[in-house]
Amino acid sequence: MALDAKTIAGLAEHLETCELQARDTLKITDDHPTMDWDDAYAIQAEILRRKLARGSRLIGLKAGLTSHAKMKQMGVDSPVFGFLVDDFCVPEGGEVKTAELIHPKVEPEIAFVLKRALKGPGCHIGAVLAATDFVLPGIEVIDSRYREFKFDLKSVVADNTSAARFVIGGQALPPERVDLRTMGVVMEKNGQVVSLGAGAAVLGHPAAAVAMLANHLGRRGEEIPAGTLILSGGVTEAVAVAAGDNVTLRLQGLGSVSLRFV
Ligand code: OOG
Ligand code: MG
């Protein structure tokens, strides 16, 4: 760790205040160039602690930057992990208030819900599939707190990987009922197709993103608990949205899920 506890708490407060007030900021590594990975995850953990203290509930985890399309779009080269609390969850077909966000974008994701805990190191896609209760479509709304979405990996980890809102829905199926690699992904905005892909765009197999998350937590002596919802990462580039937009994600064999921006 390069930063002291007071600095970490201060940066967490700063980033969370930006989130809650829909204000942007410059990436925090500009002022803290020596910040390391442990600092970045410690700032994220402090943001979670602040939310839990205010009554939020931890309901899931997310992997981000797990597809080449996303890594290229953001100019970075490795996945990152974040948390999901109940405040982020939008009901199927529900509304997202753009006034509460800075510059929202949507991404098509394959969501997993576990029936058993997963613990790394050594977690692989077989272990993930065996521990998965069902998979279903999910749209993540990301909203980096950094000006113009300009960040480096440590800054985005501290900012809880741009997590803001998400919706899950459609048809939930056990993983053996679908082929997660060849699964077609179609996202529409206002009836127009805005992104197309297949599950394999996520690290060759979306379950690999969940295995990476388990291995990442395993290095910290943590596990993914049974019942956890996991967003495995945007299959394609994220698409900017504004008030009035209607977004639908169709995953082959898993139906569709949508949300509206007001
Ligand atoms: C970081 C979050 C990326 C994903 O699915 O790749 C993410 C960002 O692009 O702002 O959630
Ligand atoms: Mg995402």
Tab-separated table of C-alpha atoms and ligand atoms in Angstrom:
chain	number	residue	atom	x	y	z
A	1	MET	CA	0.000	0.000	0.000
A	2	ALA	CA	1.321	3.430	-0.925
A	3	LEU	CA	-1.496	5.518	0.596
A	4	ASP	CA	-2.359	5.894	4.276
A	5	ALA	CA	-5.786	5.085	5.719
A	6	LYS	CA	-6.794	8.744	5.905
A	7	THR	CA	-6.042	9.332	2.214
A	8	ILE	CA	-7.949	6.180	1.238
A	9	ALA	CA	-10.988	7.268	3.264
A	10	GLY	CA	-10.803	10.763	1.756
A	11	LEU	CA	-10.638	9.463	-1.815
A	12	ALA	CA	-13.548	7.073	-1.165
A	13	GLU	CA	-15.624	9.927	0.190
A	14	HIS	CA	-14.700	12.112	-2.788
A	15	LEU	CA	-15.601	9.459	-5.396
A	16	GLU	CA	-18.810	8.441	-3.677
A	17	THR	CA	-19.894	12.068	-3.325
A	18	CYS	CA	-19.329	12.516	-7.068
A	19	GLU	CA	-21.517	9.438	-7.645
A	20	LEU	CA	-24.319	10.601	-5.340
A	21	GLN	CA	-24.301	14.187	-6.661
A	22	ALA	CA	-23.733	13.223	-10.332
A	23	ARG	CA	-20.592	15.371	-10.563
A	24	ASP	CA	-17.470	14.374	-12.448
A	25	THR	CA	-13.844	14.576	-11.332
A	26	LEU	CA	-10.348	14.092	-12.734
A	27	LYS	CA	-8.855	10.637	-12.351
A	28	ILE	CA	-7.421	10.258	-8.869
A	29	THR	CA	-4.018	8.950	-9.986
A	30	ASP	CA	-3.291	12.487	-11.264
A	31	ASP	CA	-2.903	13.599	-7.635
A	32	HIS	CA	-1.799	10.195	-6.285
A	33	PRO	CA	0.579	8.739	-8.892
A	34	THR	CA	2.085	6.189	-6.479
A	35	MET	CA	-1.287	4.601	-5.697
A	36	ASP	CA	-1.066	0.797	-6.100
A	37	TRP	CA	-3.598	-1.982	-6.755
A	38	ASP	CA	-4.191	-2.639	-3.061
A	39	ASP	CA	-4.920	1.059	-2.547
A	40	ALA	CA	-7.357	1.039	-5.466
A	41	TYR	CA	-9.296	-1.965	-4.113
A	42	ALA	CA	-9.119	-0.508	-0.577
A	43	ILE	CA	-10.784	2.714	-1.822
A	44	GLN	CA	-13.487	0.623	-3.518
A	45	ALA	CA	-13.981	-1.398	-0.301
A	46	GLU	CA	-14.328	1.842	1.676
A	47	ILE	CA	-17.047	3.041	-0.740
A	48	LEU	CA	-18.883	-0.262	-0.118
A	49	ARG	CA	-18.455	0.154	3.643
A	50	ARG	CA	-19.980	3.655	3.448
A	51	LYS	CA	-22.994	2.323	1.517
A	52	LEU	CA	-23.543	-0.638	3.871
A	53	ALA	CA	-23.381	1.738	6.855
A	54	ARG	CA	-26.224	3.714	5.229
A	55	GLY	CA	-28.357	0.597	4.865
A	56	SER	CA	-27.525	-0.603	1.339
A	57	ARG	CA	-27.245	-4.334	0.782
A	58	LEU	CA	-24.495	-6.081	-1.152
A	59	ILE	CA	-26.232	-8.221	-3.785
A	60	GLY	CA	-23.620	-8.974	-6.371
A	61	LEU	CA	-20.249	-8.539	-7.991
A	62	LYS	CA	-19.124	-7.521	-11.449
A	63	ALA	CA	-16.240	-8.128	-13.779
A	64	GLY	CA	-15.410	-5.358	-16.215
A	65	LEU	CA	-13.139	-4.878	-19.215
A	66	THR	CA	-13.407	-8.599	-19.957
A	67	SER	CA	-13.868	-8.249	-23.740
A	68	HIS	CA	-11.405	-6.896	-26.321
A	69	ALA	CA	-14.092	-4.471	-27.499
A	70	LYS	CA	-14.324	-2.926	-24.022
A	71	MET	CA	-10.555	-2.936	-23.398
A	72	LYS	CA	-9.977	-1.225	-26.744
A	73	GLN	CA	-12.765	1.310	-26.136
A	74	MET	CA	-11.274	2.274	-22.759
A	75	GLY	CA	-7.587	1.936	-23.749
A	76	VAL	CA	-6.704	-0.583	-21.027
A	77	ASP	CA	-5.478	-4.174	-21.042
A	78	SER	CA	-6.832	-6.186	-18.132
A	79	PRO	CA	-10.103	-6.966	-16.348
A	80	VAL	CA	-11.241	-5.247	-13.160
A	81	PHE	CA	-13.760	-6.199	-10.468
A	82	GLY	CA	-16.401	-4.284	-8.549
A	83	PHE	CA	-19.501	-4.678	-6.369
A	84	LEU	CA	-23.264	-4.288	-6.881
A	85	VAL	CA	-25.606	-3.029	-4.147
A	86	ASP	CA	-29.394	-3.047	-4.165
A	87	ASP	CA	-29.504	0.716	-4.896
A	88	PHE	CA	-28.112	-0.012	-8.382
A	89	CYS	CA	-30.845	-2.516	-9.272
A	90	VAL	CA	-33.601	-1.340	-11.650
A	91	PRO	CA	-36.719	-3.487	-12.117
A	92	GLU	CA	-37.236	-5.165	-15.505
A	93	GLY	CA	-38.693	-2.551	-17.893
A	94	GLY	CA	-38.065	0.126	-15.275
A	95	GLU	CA	-36.827	3.701	-15.432
A	96	VAL	CA	-33.361	5.097	-14.923
A	97	LYS	CA	-33.287	8.797	-14.027
A	98	THR	CA	-30.569	10.431	-16.099
A	99	ALA	CA	-30.539	13.438	-13.737
A	100	GLU	CA	-28.949	11.110	-11.155
A	101	LEU	CA	-26.121	10.179	-13.533
A	102	ILE	CA	-23.208	11.985	-15.196
A	103	HIS	CA	-22.837	10.421	-18.668
A	104	PRO	CA	-24.460	6.980	-18.641
A	105	LYS	CA	-23.650	4.203	-21.120
A	106	VAL	CA	-25.235	0.772	-21.471
A	107	GLU	CA	-23.572	-2.565	-22.111
A	108	PRO	CA	-24.926	-6.040	-22.864
A	109	GLU	CA	-23.931	-8.601	-20.254
A	110	ILE	CA	-24.456	-12.236	-19.373
A	111	ALA	CA	-25.402	-12.491	-15.692
A	112	PHE	CA	-24.688	-15.513	-13.482
A	113	VAL	CA	-26.360	-16.448	-10.189
A	114	LEU	CA	-24.489	-18.985	-8.058
A	115	LYS	CA	-26.011	-21.850	-6.106
A	116	ARG	CA	-22.703	-22.620	-4.402
A	117	ALA	CA	-19.770	-20.524	-3.239
A	118	LEU	CA	-16.713	-20.271	-5.486
A	119	LYS	CA	-13.241	-19.962	-4.056
A	120	GLY	CA	-9.947	-19.384	-5.870
A	121	PRO	CA	-7.108	-19.868	-6.517
A	122	GLY	CA	-7.443	-22.557	-9.164
A	123	CYS	CA	-11.022	-21.730	-10.105
A	124	HIS	CA	-11.791	-22.614	-13.766
A	125	ILE	CA	-14.828	-22.509	-16.043
A	126	GLY	CA	-15.819	-26.059	-15.084
A	127	ALA	CA	-16.022	-25.083	-11.429
A	128	VAL	CA	-18.002	-21.973	-12.357
A	129	LEU	CA	-20.536	-23.933	-14.424
A	130	ALA	CA	-20.924	-26.515	-11.637
A	131	ALA	CA	-21.584	-23.736	-9.097
A	132	THR	CA	-23.968	-21.728	-11.323
A	133	ASP	CA	-27.673	-21.937	-10.584
A	134	PHE	CA	-28.738	-20.042	-13.723
A	135	VAL	CA	-27.663	-17.463	-16.286
A	136	LEU	CA	-29.825	-14.614	-17.605
A	137	PRO	CA	-29.620	-11.377	-19.609
A	138	GLY	CA	-28.410	-8.219	-17.898
A	139	ILE	CA	-27.928	-4.634	-19.038
A	140	GLU	CA	-25.351	-2.708	-17.071
A	141	VAL	CA	-25.535	1.096	-16.935
A	142	ILE	CA	-22.006	2.363	-16.327
A	143	ASP	CA	-21.281	5.956	-15.341
A	144	SER	CA	-17.618	6.649	-14.695
A	145	ARG	CA	-17.169	9.445	-12.230
A	146	TYR	CA	-14.150	10.529	-14.286
A	147	ARG	CA	-14.433	13.372	-16.765
A	148	GLU	CA	-15.135	12.082	-20.286
A	149	PHE	CA	-14.671	8.473	-19.076
A	150	LYS	CA	-10.879	9.125	-19.054
A	151	PHE	CA	-9.174	6.864	-16.541
A	152	ASP	CA	-6.467	4.302	-15.920
A	153	LEU	CA	-7.079	0.878	-14.376
A	154	LYS	CA	-6.320	1.858	-10.787
A	155	SER	CA	-8.560	4.916	-10.933
A	156	VAL	CA	-11.449	2.883	-12.364
A	157	VAL	CA	-11.049	0.162	-9.709
A	158	ALA	CA	-11.214	2.812	-6.970
A	159	ASP	CA	-14.383	4.149	-8.645
A	160	ASN	CA	-16.032	0.714	-8.301
A	161	THR	CA	-15.471	0.072	-12.029
A	162	SER	CA	-18.003	2.748	-13.075
A	163	ALA	CA	-20.916	0.749	-11.598
A	164	ALA	CA	-24.155	2.763	-11.503
A	165	ARG	CA	-27.312	0.793	-12.379
A	166	PHE	CA	-28.255	-2.575	-13.849
A	167	VAL	CA	-31.288	-4.602	-14.810
A	168	ILE	CA	-31.587	-8.375	-15.118
A	169	GLY	CA	-34.529	-10.293	-16.496
A	170	GLY	CA	-35.691	-12.405	-19.396
A	171	GLN	CA	-35.458	-16.157	-19.095
A	172	ALA	CA	-33.170	-17.681	-16.489
A	173	LEU	CA	-31.739	-21.062	-17.514
A	174	PRO	CA	-29.196	-23.432	-15.987
A	175	PRO	CA	-25.877	-23.117	-17.842
A	176	GLU	CA	-26.051	-26.620	-19.353
A	177	ARG	CA	-29.153	-25.549	-21.302
A	178	VAL	CA	-27.278	-22.925	-23.317
A	179	ASP	CA	-23.968	-22.551	-25.164
A	180	LEU	CA	-22.472	-19.506	-23.508
A	181	ARG	CA	-19.803	-19.102	-26.213
A	182	THR	CA	-21.995	-19.084	-29.305
A	183	MET	CA	-24.881	-17.306	-27.586
A	184	GLY	CA	-25.958	-14.403	-29.811
A	185	VAL	CA	-26.130	-10.955	-28.197
A	186	VAL	CA	-28.253	-8.168	-29.719
A	187	MET	CA	-28.743	-4.818	-28.014
A	188	GLU	CA	-31.220	-2.290	-29.377
A	189	LYS	CA	-31.678	1.388	-28.600
A	190	ASN	CA	-35.050	2.795	-29.620
A	191	GLY	CA	-35.621	-0.196	-31.894
A	192	GLN	CA	-32.293	0.107	-33.727
A	193	VAL	CA	-29.587	-2.504	-33.272
A	194	VAL	CA	-26.631	-0.754	-31.618
A	195	SER	CA	-24.457	-3.723	-30.703
A	196	LEU	CA	-24.020	-7.297	-31.794
A	197	GLY	CA	-21.833	-10.045	-30.454
A	198	ALA	CA	-21.507	-13.537	-29.028
A	199	GLY	CA	-20.683	-14.777	-25.537
A	200	ALA	CA	-17.162	-15.818	-26.551
A	201	ALA	CA	-16.238	-12.121	-26.820
A	202	VAL	CA	-15.910	-12.257	-23.022
A	203	LEU	CA	-12.532	-13.934	-22.419
A	204	GLY	CA	-13.388	-16.785	-24.821
A	205	HIS	CA	-16.161	-17.946	-22.444
A	206	PRO	CA	-18.124	-15.727	-20.027
A	207	ALA	CA	-17.611	-18.248	-17.199
A	208	ALA	CA	-13.885	-17.438	-17.462
A	209	ALA	CA	-14.688	-13.930	-16.170
A	210	VAL	CA	-16.386	-15.442	-13.106
A	211	ALA	CA	-13.406	-17.776	-12.566
A	212	MET	CA	-11.053	-14.768	-12.747
A	213	LEU	CA	-13.181	-12.975	-10.167
A	214	ALA	CA	-13.031	-16.008	-7.841
A	215	ASN	CA	-9.248	-16.198	-8.286
A	216	HIS	CA	-8.897	-12.466	-7.662
A	217	LEU	CA	-10.878	-12.755	-4.405
A	218	GLY	CA	-9.016	-15.958	-3.486
A	219	ARG	CA	-5.736	-14.030	-3.460
A	220	ARG	CA	-7.326	-11.839	-0.779
A	221	GLY	CA	-8.634	-14.799	1.217
A	222	GLU	CA	-12.222	-14.091	0.105
A	223	GLU	CA	-14.766	-16.123	-1.871
A	224	ILE	CA	-17.871	-15.498	-3.959
A	225	PRO	CA	-20.770	-16.531	-1.684
A	226	ALA	CA	-23.630	-18.776	-2.837
A	227	GLY	CA	-26.526	-16.722	-4.188
A	228	THR	CA	-24.288	-13.982	-5.595
A	229	LEU	CA	-25.325	-12.283	-8.832
A	230	ILE	CA	-22.360	-11.666	-11.130
A	231	LEU	CA	-22.225	-9.482	-14.233
A	232	SER	CA	-19.514	-11.062	-16.380
A	233	GLY	CA	-18.624	-7.927	-18.362
A	234	GLY	CA	-19.760	-6.023	-21.436
A	235	VAL	CA	-19.768	-8.227	-24.553
A	236	THR	CA	-19.418	-5.206	-26.858
A	237	GLU	CA	-18.474	-1.546	-26.567
A	238	ALA	CA	-20.694	0.497	-24.253
A	239	VAL	CA	-23.260	2.780	-25.907
A	240	ALA	CA	-24.103	6.299	-24.655
A	241	VAL	CA	-27.729	6.920	-23.652
A	242	ALA	CA	-29.855	9.961	-22.821
A	243	ALA	CA	-33.311	10.726	-21.443
A	244	GLY	CA	-35.983	9.300	-23.746
A	245	ASP	CA	-33.945	6.253	-24.778
A	246	ASN	CA	-35.350	2.750	-24.551
A	247	VAL	CA	-32.811	-0.098	-24.423
A	248	THR	CA	-33.480	-3.809	-24.966
A	249	LEU	CA	-31.017	-6.670	-24.760
A	250	ARG	CA	-31.792	-10.004	-26.422
A	251	LEU	CA	-29.664	-13.022	-25.526
A	252	GLN	CA	-30.157	-16.089	-27.690
A	253	GLY	CA	-32.326	-18.613	-25.837
A	254	LEU	CA	-32.678	-16.332	-22.796
A	255	GLY	CA	-35.298	-13.848	-23.982
A	256	SER	CA	-34.916	-10.128	-23.468
A	257	VAL	CA	-34.623	-7.470	-20.789
A	258	SER	CA	-35.128	-3.736	-21.113
A	259	LEU	CA	-35.014	-0.390	-19.376
A	260	ARG	CA	-35.920	3.203	-20.129
A	261	PHE	CA	-34.050	6.437	-19.509
A	262	VAL	CA	-36.073	9.420	-18.295
B	1	OOG	C1	-15.303	0.378	-16.710
B	1	OOG	C2	-16.330	-0.669	-16.415
B	1	OOG	C3	-16.381	-1.713	-17.468
B	1	OOG	C4	-17.514	-3.769	-18.378
B	1	OOG	O1	-18.487	-4.521	-18.395
B	1	OOG	O2	-16.569	-3.886	-19.159
B	1	OOG	C5	-17.499	-2.690	-17.358
B	1	OOG	C6	-15.750	1.351	-17.762
B	1	OOG	O3	-15.702	1.019	-18.955
B	1	OOG	O4	-16.133	2.478	-17.408
B	1	OOG	O5	-18.389	-2.657	-16.535
B	2	MG	MG	-20.066	-3.915	-17.240
